[in-house]
Amino acid sequence: MSKPRVLIVEDNVDNYELVRFLLERAGYQVLSAANGVEGVDAAKREQPDLILMDLSMPEMDGWNATSRLKSDEQTRQIPVLALTAHTLPGDRKRAIDAGCDGYISKPIKVASFDKLVATLLRQAKAGLQP
Ligand code: MN
């Protein structure tokens, strides 16, 4: 079985490096984009199995990028997990309203990261609503 491919859309290098490390350690193939514009392009081009989406980014933020992905036939089926330091309930709601299928709070809890990612991928494969 080929490795699931995960696209990280994140403008902060330290956050990106941590997430990449955790994903590669868990056996995923990692693709990357540094802002929402690049993220939308990469998602269309690469058709990843999952997208991890930062919210605060230059060029295009993660809420806007997710809305675009979820309103496009080519990309709407790809699950999107928001990576967010915006932990107020209203911010989470805004991420879900934009079409995110779930979220991971920053700072990232290493112990629960793998399970969150695996669960979302499994749900997406089964065609279930997360
Ligand atoms: Mn950011």
Short mmCIF file of N, CA and C and ligand atoms in Angstrom, two decimals:
data_model
loop_
_atom_site.label_atom_id
_atom_site.label_comp_id
_atom_site.label_asym_id
_atom_site.label_seq_id
_atom_site.Cartn_x
_atom_site.Cartn_y
_atom_site.Cartn_z
N MET A 1 0.85 -1.20 0.00
CA MET A 1 0.00 0.00 0.00
C MET A 1 0.89 1.25 0.00
N SER A 2 0.57 2.19 -0.89
CA SER A 2 1.40 3.41 -0.94
C SER A 2 1.10 4.30 0.27
N LYS A 3 2.07 5.11 0.60
CA LYS A 3 1.91 6.01 1.75
C LYS A 3 0.85 7.05 1.48
N PRO A 4 -0.04 7.32 2.43
CA PRO A 4 -0.97 8.44 2.25
C PRO A 4 -0.17 9.74 2.12
N ARG A 5 -0.68 10.65 1.28
CA ARG A 5 0.01 11.90 1.04
C ARG A 5 -0.72 13.03 1.76
N VAL A 6 0.02 13.77 2.54
CA VAL A 6 -0.56 14.85 3.35
C VAL A 6 0.07 16.18 2.95
N LEU A 7 -0.78 17.14 2.62
CA LEU A 7 -0.32 18.49 2.27
C LEU A 7 -0.37 19.38 3.51
N ILE A 8 0.77 19.96 3.86
CA ILE A 8 0.83 20.92 4.96
C ILE A 8 0.82 22.32 4.37
N VAL A 9 -0.14 23.14 4.77
CA VAL A 9 -0.19 24.54 4.34
C VAL A 9 0.08 25.38 5.58
N GLU A 10 1.27 25.94 5.65
CA GLU A 10 1.73 26.59 6.90
C GLU A 10 2.84 27.59 6.56
N ASP A 11 2.71 28.81 7.08
CA ASP A 11 3.72 29.84 6.77
C ASP A 11 4.83 29.90 7.81
N ASN A 12 4.63 29.29 8.98
CA ASN A 12 5.64 29.35 10.02
C ASN A 12 6.58 28.14 9.92
N VAL A 13 7.87 28.41 9.71
CA VAL A 13 8.82 27.33 9.43
C VAL A 13 8.93 26.35 10.60
N ASP A 14 8.94 26.87 11.82
CA ASP A 14 9.05 25.97 12.98
C ASP A 14 7.85 25.03 13.09
N ASN A 15 6.66 25.60 12.92
CA ASN A 15 5.46 24.75 12.96
C ASN A 15 5.49 23.72 11.83
N TYR A 16 5.89 24.18 10.66
CA TYR A 16 5.95 23.29 9.50
C TYR A 16 6.91 22.12 9.76
N GLU A 17 8.10 22.45 10.30
CA GLU A 17 9.10 21.40 10.54
C GLU A 17 8.60 20.37 11.56
N LEU A 18 7.91 20.84 12.59
CA LEU A 18 7.38 19.91 13.59
C LEU A 18 6.33 18.98 12.97
N VAL A 19 5.39 19.57 12.24
CA VAL A 19 4.32 18.77 11.65
C VAL A 19 4.89 17.79 10.62
N ARG A 20 5.85 18.26 9.83
CA ARG A 20 6.47 17.37 8.85
C ARG A 20 7.16 16.19 9.55
N PHE A 21 7.88 16.50 10.61
CA PHE A 21 8.56 15.44 11.37
C PHE A 21 7.56 14.39 11.87
N LEU A 22 6.47 14.88 12.46
CA LEU A 22 5.48 13.95 13.04
C LEU A 22 4.82 13.11 11.95
N LEU A 23 4.52 13.73 10.82
CA LEU A 23 3.87 12.99 9.74
C LEU A 23 4.80 11.95 9.12
N GLU A 24 6.05 12.34 8.89
CA GLU A 24 7.00 11.41 8.28
C GLU A 24 7.28 10.25 9.23
N ARG A 25 7.37 10.56 10.52
CA ARG A 25 7.58 9.51 11.52
C ARG A 25 6.43 8.52 11.52
N ALA A 26 5.21 9.02 11.23
CA ALA A 26 4.03 8.16 11.23
C ALA A 26 3.84 7.47 9.87
N GLY A 27 4.75 7.73 8.92
CA GLY A 27 4.72 7.00 7.66
C GLY A 27 4.01 7.68 6.51
N TYR A 28 3.72 8.96 6.64
CA TYR A 28 3.06 9.68 5.56
C TYR A 28 4.08 10.33 4.64
N GLN A 29 3.65 10.56 3.39
CA GLN A 29 4.44 11.35 2.46
C GLN A 29 3.97 12.79 2.57
N VAL A 30 4.89 13.73 2.73
CA VAL A 30 4.54 15.11 3.00
C VAL A 30 4.76 16.02 1.79
N LEU A 31 3.74 16.84 1.53
CA LEU A 31 3.83 17.90 0.52
C LEU A 31 3.66 19.21 1.27
N SER A 32 4.16 20.32 0.72
CA SER A 32 4.06 21.55 1.48
C SER A 32 3.71 22.75 0.62
N ALA A 33 3.08 23.74 1.28
CA ALA A 33 2.77 25.02 0.67
C ALA A 33 2.86 26.06 1.78
N ALA A 34 3.31 27.28 1.43
CA ALA A 34 3.63 28.29 2.45
C ALA A 34 2.53 29.33 2.67
N ASN A 35 1.46 29.28 1.89
CA ASN A 35 0.34 30.20 2.11
C ASN A 35 -0.90 29.63 1.43
N GLY A 36 -2.04 30.31 1.61
CA GLY A 36 -3.29 29.79 1.08
C GLY A 36 -3.34 29.68 -0.43
N VAL A 37 -2.73 30.63 -1.11
CA VAL A 37 -2.74 30.59 -2.58
C VAL A 37 -1.99 29.36 -3.08
N GLU A 38 -0.78 29.16 -2.53
CA GLU A 38 0.01 27.98 -2.91
C GLU A 38 -0.70 26.70 -2.49
N GLY A 39 -1.38 26.77 -1.36
CA GLY A 39 -2.07 25.59 -0.84
C GLY A 39 -3.19 25.13 -1.76
N VAL A 40 -3.98 26.08 -2.24
CA VAL A 40 -5.09 25.74 -3.15
C VAL A 40 -4.52 25.16 -4.45
N ASP A 41 -3.47 25.79 -4.97
CA ASP A 41 -2.84 25.29 -6.20
C ASP A 41 -2.31 23.88 -6.00
N ALA A 42 -1.60 23.67 -4.90
CA ALA A 42 -0.99 22.36 -4.63
C ALA A 42 -2.06 21.28 -4.45
N ALA A 43 -3.16 21.63 -3.81
CA ALA A 43 -4.23 20.66 -3.59
C ALA A 43 -4.83 20.21 -4.92
N LYS A 44 -5.05 21.16 -5.83
CA LYS A 44 -5.61 20.82 -7.13
C LYS A 44 -4.66 19.95 -7.93
N ARG A 45 -3.39 20.31 -7.87
CA ARG A 45 -2.37 19.64 -8.67
C ARG A 45 -2.04 18.25 -8.12
N GLU A 46 -1.92 18.15 -6.81
CA GLU A 46 -1.40 16.93 -6.18
C GLU A 46 -2.47 15.98 -5.66
N GLN A 47 -3.70 16.49 -5.47
CA GLN A 47 -4.78 15.66 -4.94
C GLN A 47 -4.33 14.84 -3.72
N PRO A 48 -3.90 15.52 -2.65
CA PRO A 48 -3.44 14.79 -1.46
C PRO A 48 -4.60 14.06 -0.77
N ASP A 49 -4.26 13.14 0.13
CA ASP A 49 -5.28 12.41 0.87
C ASP A 49 -5.83 13.22 2.04
N LEU A 50 -5.04 14.19 2.49
CA LEU A 50 -5.43 15.02 3.64
C LEU A 50 -4.67 16.34 3.56
N ILE A 51 -5.31 17.41 4.04
CA ILE A 51 -4.65 18.72 4.11
C ILE A 51 -4.64 19.19 5.56
N LEU A 52 -3.48 19.59 6.05
CA LEU A 52 -3.38 20.25 7.35
C LEU A 52 -3.19 21.73 7.07
N MET A 53 -4.14 22.54 7.53
CA MET A 53 -4.24 23.93 7.10
C MET A 53 -4.06 24.91 8.26
N ASP A 54 -2.97 25.67 8.21
CA ASP A 54 -2.81 26.78 9.13
C ASP A 54 -3.89 27.81 8.81
N LEU A 55 -4.26 28.64 9.77
CA LEU A 55 -5.31 29.62 9.50
C LEU A 55 -4.75 31.01 9.22
N SER A 56 -3.86 31.50 10.08
CA SER A 56 -3.29 32.83 9.85
C SER A 56 -2.07 32.71 8.93
N MET A 57 -2.24 33.20 7.69
CA MET A 57 -1.17 33.11 6.69
C MET A 57 -1.25 34.32 5.77
N PRO A 58 -0.11 34.70 5.17
CA PRO A 58 -0.12 35.79 4.19
C PRO A 58 -0.74 35.31 2.86
N GLU A 59 -0.97 36.27 1.98
CA GLU A 59 -1.54 36.02 0.64
C GLU A 59 -3.01 35.60 0.71
N MET A 60 -3.24 34.42 1.30
CA MET A 60 -4.62 34.00 1.51
C MET A 60 -4.65 33.20 2.81
N ASP A 61 -5.57 33.52 3.72
CA ASP A 61 -5.59 32.81 5.00
C ASP A 61 -6.25 31.43 4.84
N GLY A 62 -6.16 30.65 5.90
CA GLY A 62 -6.63 29.27 5.84
C GLY A 62 -8.14 29.13 5.77
N TRP A 63 -8.86 30.10 6.34
CA TRP A 63 -10.33 30.05 6.24
C TRP A 63 -10.75 30.21 4.78
N ASN A 64 -10.15 31.21 4.15
CA ASN A 64 -10.47 31.50 2.75
C ASN A 64 -10.04 30.34 1.83
N ALA A 65 -8.83 29.83 2.05
CA ALA A 65 -8.33 28.72 1.22
C ALA A 65 -9.23 27.50 1.37
N THR A 66 -9.66 27.21 2.61
CA THR A 66 -10.54 26.05 2.83
C THR A 66 -11.88 26.24 2.13
N SER A 67 -12.44 27.45 2.22
CA SER A 67 -13.70 27.73 1.52
C SER A 67 -13.56 27.46 0.03
N ARG A 68 -12.45 27.90 -0.53
CA ARG A 68 -12.23 27.67 -1.97
C ARG A 68 -12.14 26.18 -2.30
N LEU A 69 -11.37 25.46 -1.47
CA LEU A 69 -11.20 24.02 -1.72
C LEU A 69 -12.54 23.30 -1.62
N LYS A 70 -13.36 23.70 -0.65
CA LYS A 70 -14.63 23.00 -0.42
C LYS A 70 -15.72 23.43 -1.40
N SER A 71 -15.48 24.49 -2.17
CA SER A 71 -16.48 24.88 -3.17
C SER A 71 -16.03 24.49 -4.57
N ASP A 72 -14.94 23.72 -4.66
CA ASP A 72 -14.40 23.28 -5.95
C ASP A 72 -14.58 21.76 -6.08
N GLU A 73 -15.22 21.35 -7.17
CA GLU A 73 -15.47 19.93 -7.42
C GLU A 73 -14.20 19.08 -7.35
N GLN A 74 -13.09 19.66 -7.78
CA GLN A 74 -11.82 18.92 -7.84
C GLN A 74 -11.24 18.63 -6.48
N THR A 75 -11.60 19.44 -5.49
CA THR A 75 -10.91 19.34 -4.19
C THR A 75 -11.83 19.18 -2.98
N ARG A 76 -13.14 19.26 -3.19
CA ARG A 76 -14.04 19.31 -2.02
C ARG A 76 -14.02 18.02 -1.20
N GLN A 77 -13.62 16.90 -1.82
CA GLN A 77 -13.62 15.62 -1.09
C GLN A 77 -12.39 15.43 -0.21
N ILE A 78 -11.40 16.28 -0.37
CA ILE A 78 -10.17 16.13 0.43
C ILE A 78 -10.42 16.67 1.84
N PRO A 79 -10.21 15.83 2.87
CA PRO A 79 -10.43 16.34 4.23
C PRO A 79 -9.40 17.40 4.61
N VAL A 80 -9.88 18.40 5.33
CA VAL A 80 -9.01 19.49 5.78
C VAL A 80 -9.07 19.58 7.31
N LEU A 81 -7.89 19.50 7.92
CA LEU A 81 -7.78 19.69 9.37
C LEU A 81 -7.13 21.05 9.59
N ALA A 82 -7.80 21.93 10.31
CA ALA A 82 -7.21 23.23 10.62
C ALA A 82 -6.14 23.08 11.69
N LEU A 83 -5.03 23.77 11.49
CA LEU A 83 -3.98 23.84 12.51
C LEU A 83 -4.12 25.22 13.11
N THR A 84 -4.58 25.30 14.34
CA THR A 84 -4.93 26.63 14.81
C THR A 84 -4.56 26.95 16.24
N ALA A 85 -3.99 28.12 16.40
CA ALA A 85 -3.77 28.67 17.74
C ALA A 85 -5.02 29.43 18.17
N HIS A 86 -5.98 29.52 17.26
CA HIS A 86 -7.24 30.23 17.54
C HIS A 86 -8.15 29.28 18.29
N THR A 87 -7.94 29.19 19.58
CA THR A 87 -8.64 28.16 20.34
C THR A 87 -9.94 28.64 21.00
N LEU A 88 -10.31 29.88 20.78
CA LEU A 88 -11.61 30.31 21.28
C LEU A 88 -12.70 29.59 20.51
N PRO A 89 -13.79 29.24 21.19
CA PRO A 89 -14.85 28.49 20.51
C PRO A 89 -15.31 29.16 19.21
N GLY A 90 -15.39 30.49 19.19
CA GLY A 90 -15.83 31.19 17.98
C GLY A 90 -14.88 30.97 16.81
N ASP A 91 -13.58 30.86 17.11
CA ASP A 91 -12.61 30.65 16.05
C ASP A 91 -12.70 29.23 15.49
N ARG A 92 -12.95 28.27 16.38
CA ARG A 92 -13.15 26.90 15.91
C ARG A 92 -14.38 26.82 15.01
N LYS A 93 -15.44 27.49 15.45
CA LYS A 93 -16.68 27.48 14.67
C LYS A 93 -16.42 28.09 13.29
N ARG A 94 -15.64 29.15 13.28
CA ARG A 94 -15.33 29.80 12.00
C ARG A 94 -14.56 28.84 11.08
N ALA A 95 -13.67 28.03 11.65
CA ALA A 95 -12.93 27.06 10.85
C ALA A 95 -13.87 25.98 10.31
N ILE A 96 -14.77 25.49 11.14
CA ILE A 96 -15.72 24.47 10.70
C ILE A 96 -16.67 25.07 9.66
N ASP A 97 -17.12 26.31 9.90
CA ASP A 97 -18.01 26.97 8.93
C ASP A 97 -17.33 27.14 7.58
N ALA A 98 -16.02 27.34 7.59
CA ALA A 98 -15.28 27.49 6.33
C ALA A 98 -15.15 26.16 5.60
N GLY A 99 -15.47 25.06 6.29
CA GLY A 99 -15.42 23.76 5.64
C GLY A 99 -14.39 22.80 6.21
N CYS A 100 -13.65 23.24 7.22
CA CYS A 100 -12.67 22.34 7.84
C CYS A 100 -13.40 21.14 8.45
N ASP A 101 -12.79 19.96 8.33
CA ASP A 101 -13.40 18.73 8.83
C ASP A 101 -13.02 18.47 10.29
N GLY A 102 -12.15 19.28 10.84
CA GLY A 102 -11.73 19.15 12.22
C GLY A 102 -10.59 20.10 12.45
N TYR A 103 -10.04 20.07 13.65
CA TYR A 103 -8.92 20.98 13.89
C TYR A 103 -7.96 20.38 14.90
N ILE A 104 -6.72 20.84 14.82
CA ILE A 104 -5.68 20.50 15.78
C ILE A 104 -5.23 21.81 16.40
N SER A 105 -5.29 21.90 17.72
CA SER A 105 -4.89 23.13 18.40
C SER A 105 -3.37 23.23 18.50
N LYS A 106 -2.89 24.45 18.32
CA LYS A 106 -1.48 24.73 18.57
C LYS A 106 -1.36 25.36 19.96
N PRO A 107 -0.30 25.12 20.72
CA PRO A 107 0.80 24.23 20.34
C PRO A 107 0.33 22.78 20.19
N ILE A 108 0.92 22.09 19.23
CA ILE A 108 0.51 20.73 18.90
C ILE A 108 0.86 19.77 20.03
N LYS A 109 -0.13 18.95 20.39
CA LYS A 109 0.11 17.92 21.40
C LYS A 109 0.60 16.67 20.68
N VAL A 110 1.89 16.45 20.81
CA VAL A 110 2.54 15.38 20.05
C VAL A 110 1.87 14.03 20.32
N ALA A 111 1.48 13.79 21.57
CA ALA A 111 0.94 12.48 21.95
C ALA A 111 -0.36 12.14 21.23
N SER A 112 -1.18 13.14 20.92
CA SER A 112 -2.47 12.84 20.30
C SER A 112 -2.51 13.15 18.80
N PHE A 113 -1.42 13.70 18.27
CA PHE A 113 -1.39 14.12 16.87
C PHE A 113 -1.63 12.95 15.90
N ASP A 114 -0.86 11.86 16.07
CA ASP A 114 -0.96 10.73 15.15
C ASP A 114 -2.38 10.17 15.08
N LYS A 115 -3.00 10.09 16.26
CA LYS A 115 -4.33 9.50 16.33
C LYS A 115 -5.36 10.38 15.62
N LEU A 116 -5.24 11.69 15.81
CA LEU A 116 -6.16 12.62 15.14
C LEU A 116 -6.06 12.50 13.63
N VAL A 117 -4.84 12.48 13.13
CA VAL A 117 -4.62 12.39 11.69
C VAL A 117 -5.14 11.06 11.15
N ALA A 118 -4.81 9.97 11.85
CA ALA A 118 -5.23 8.64 11.39
C ALA A 118 -6.74 8.52 11.40
N THR A 119 -7.38 9.06 12.41
CA THR A 119 -8.83 8.98 12.51
C THR A 119 -9.50 9.71 11.35
N LEU A 120 -9.01 10.90 11.04
CA LEU A 120 -9.62 11.66 9.96
C LEU A 120 -9.42 10.98 8.61
N LEU A 121 -8.23 10.44 8.40
CA LEU A 121 -7.98 9.73 7.15
C LEU A 121 -8.89 8.51 7.00
N ARG A 122 -9.07 7.78 8.09
CA ARG A 122 -9.92 6.60 8.07
C ARG A 122 -11.37 6.98 7.78
N GLN A 123 -11.83 8.05 8.42
CA GLN A 123 -13.20 8.50 8.17
C GLN A 123 -13.38 8.93 6.73
N ALA A 124 -12.37 9.61 6.20
CA ALA A 124 -12.48 10.08 4.82
C ALA A 124 -12.53 8.91 3.85
N LYS A 125 -11.71 7.89 4.12
CA LYS A 125 -11.70 6.71 3.26
C LYS A 125 -13.01 5.97 3.30
N ALA A 126 -13.63 5.95 4.46
CA ALA A 126 -14.90 5.25 4.62
C ALA A 126 -16.05 6.08 4.07
N GLY A 127 -15.76 7.31 3.67
CA GLY A 127 -16.79 8.15 3.12
C GLY A 127 -17.74 8.70 4.17
N LEU A 128 -17.28 8.68 5.42
CA LEU A 128 -18.12 9.17 6.50
C LEU A 128 -17.90 10.65 6.70
N GLN A 129 -18.91 11.31 7.20
CA GLN A 129 -18.75 12.70 7.63
C GLN A 129 -18.00 12.68 8.95
N PRO A 130 -16.88 13.40 9.04
CA PRO A 130 -16.15 13.44 10.31
C PRO A 130 -17.01 14.09 11.40
MN MN B 1 0.47 31.16 10.35
#
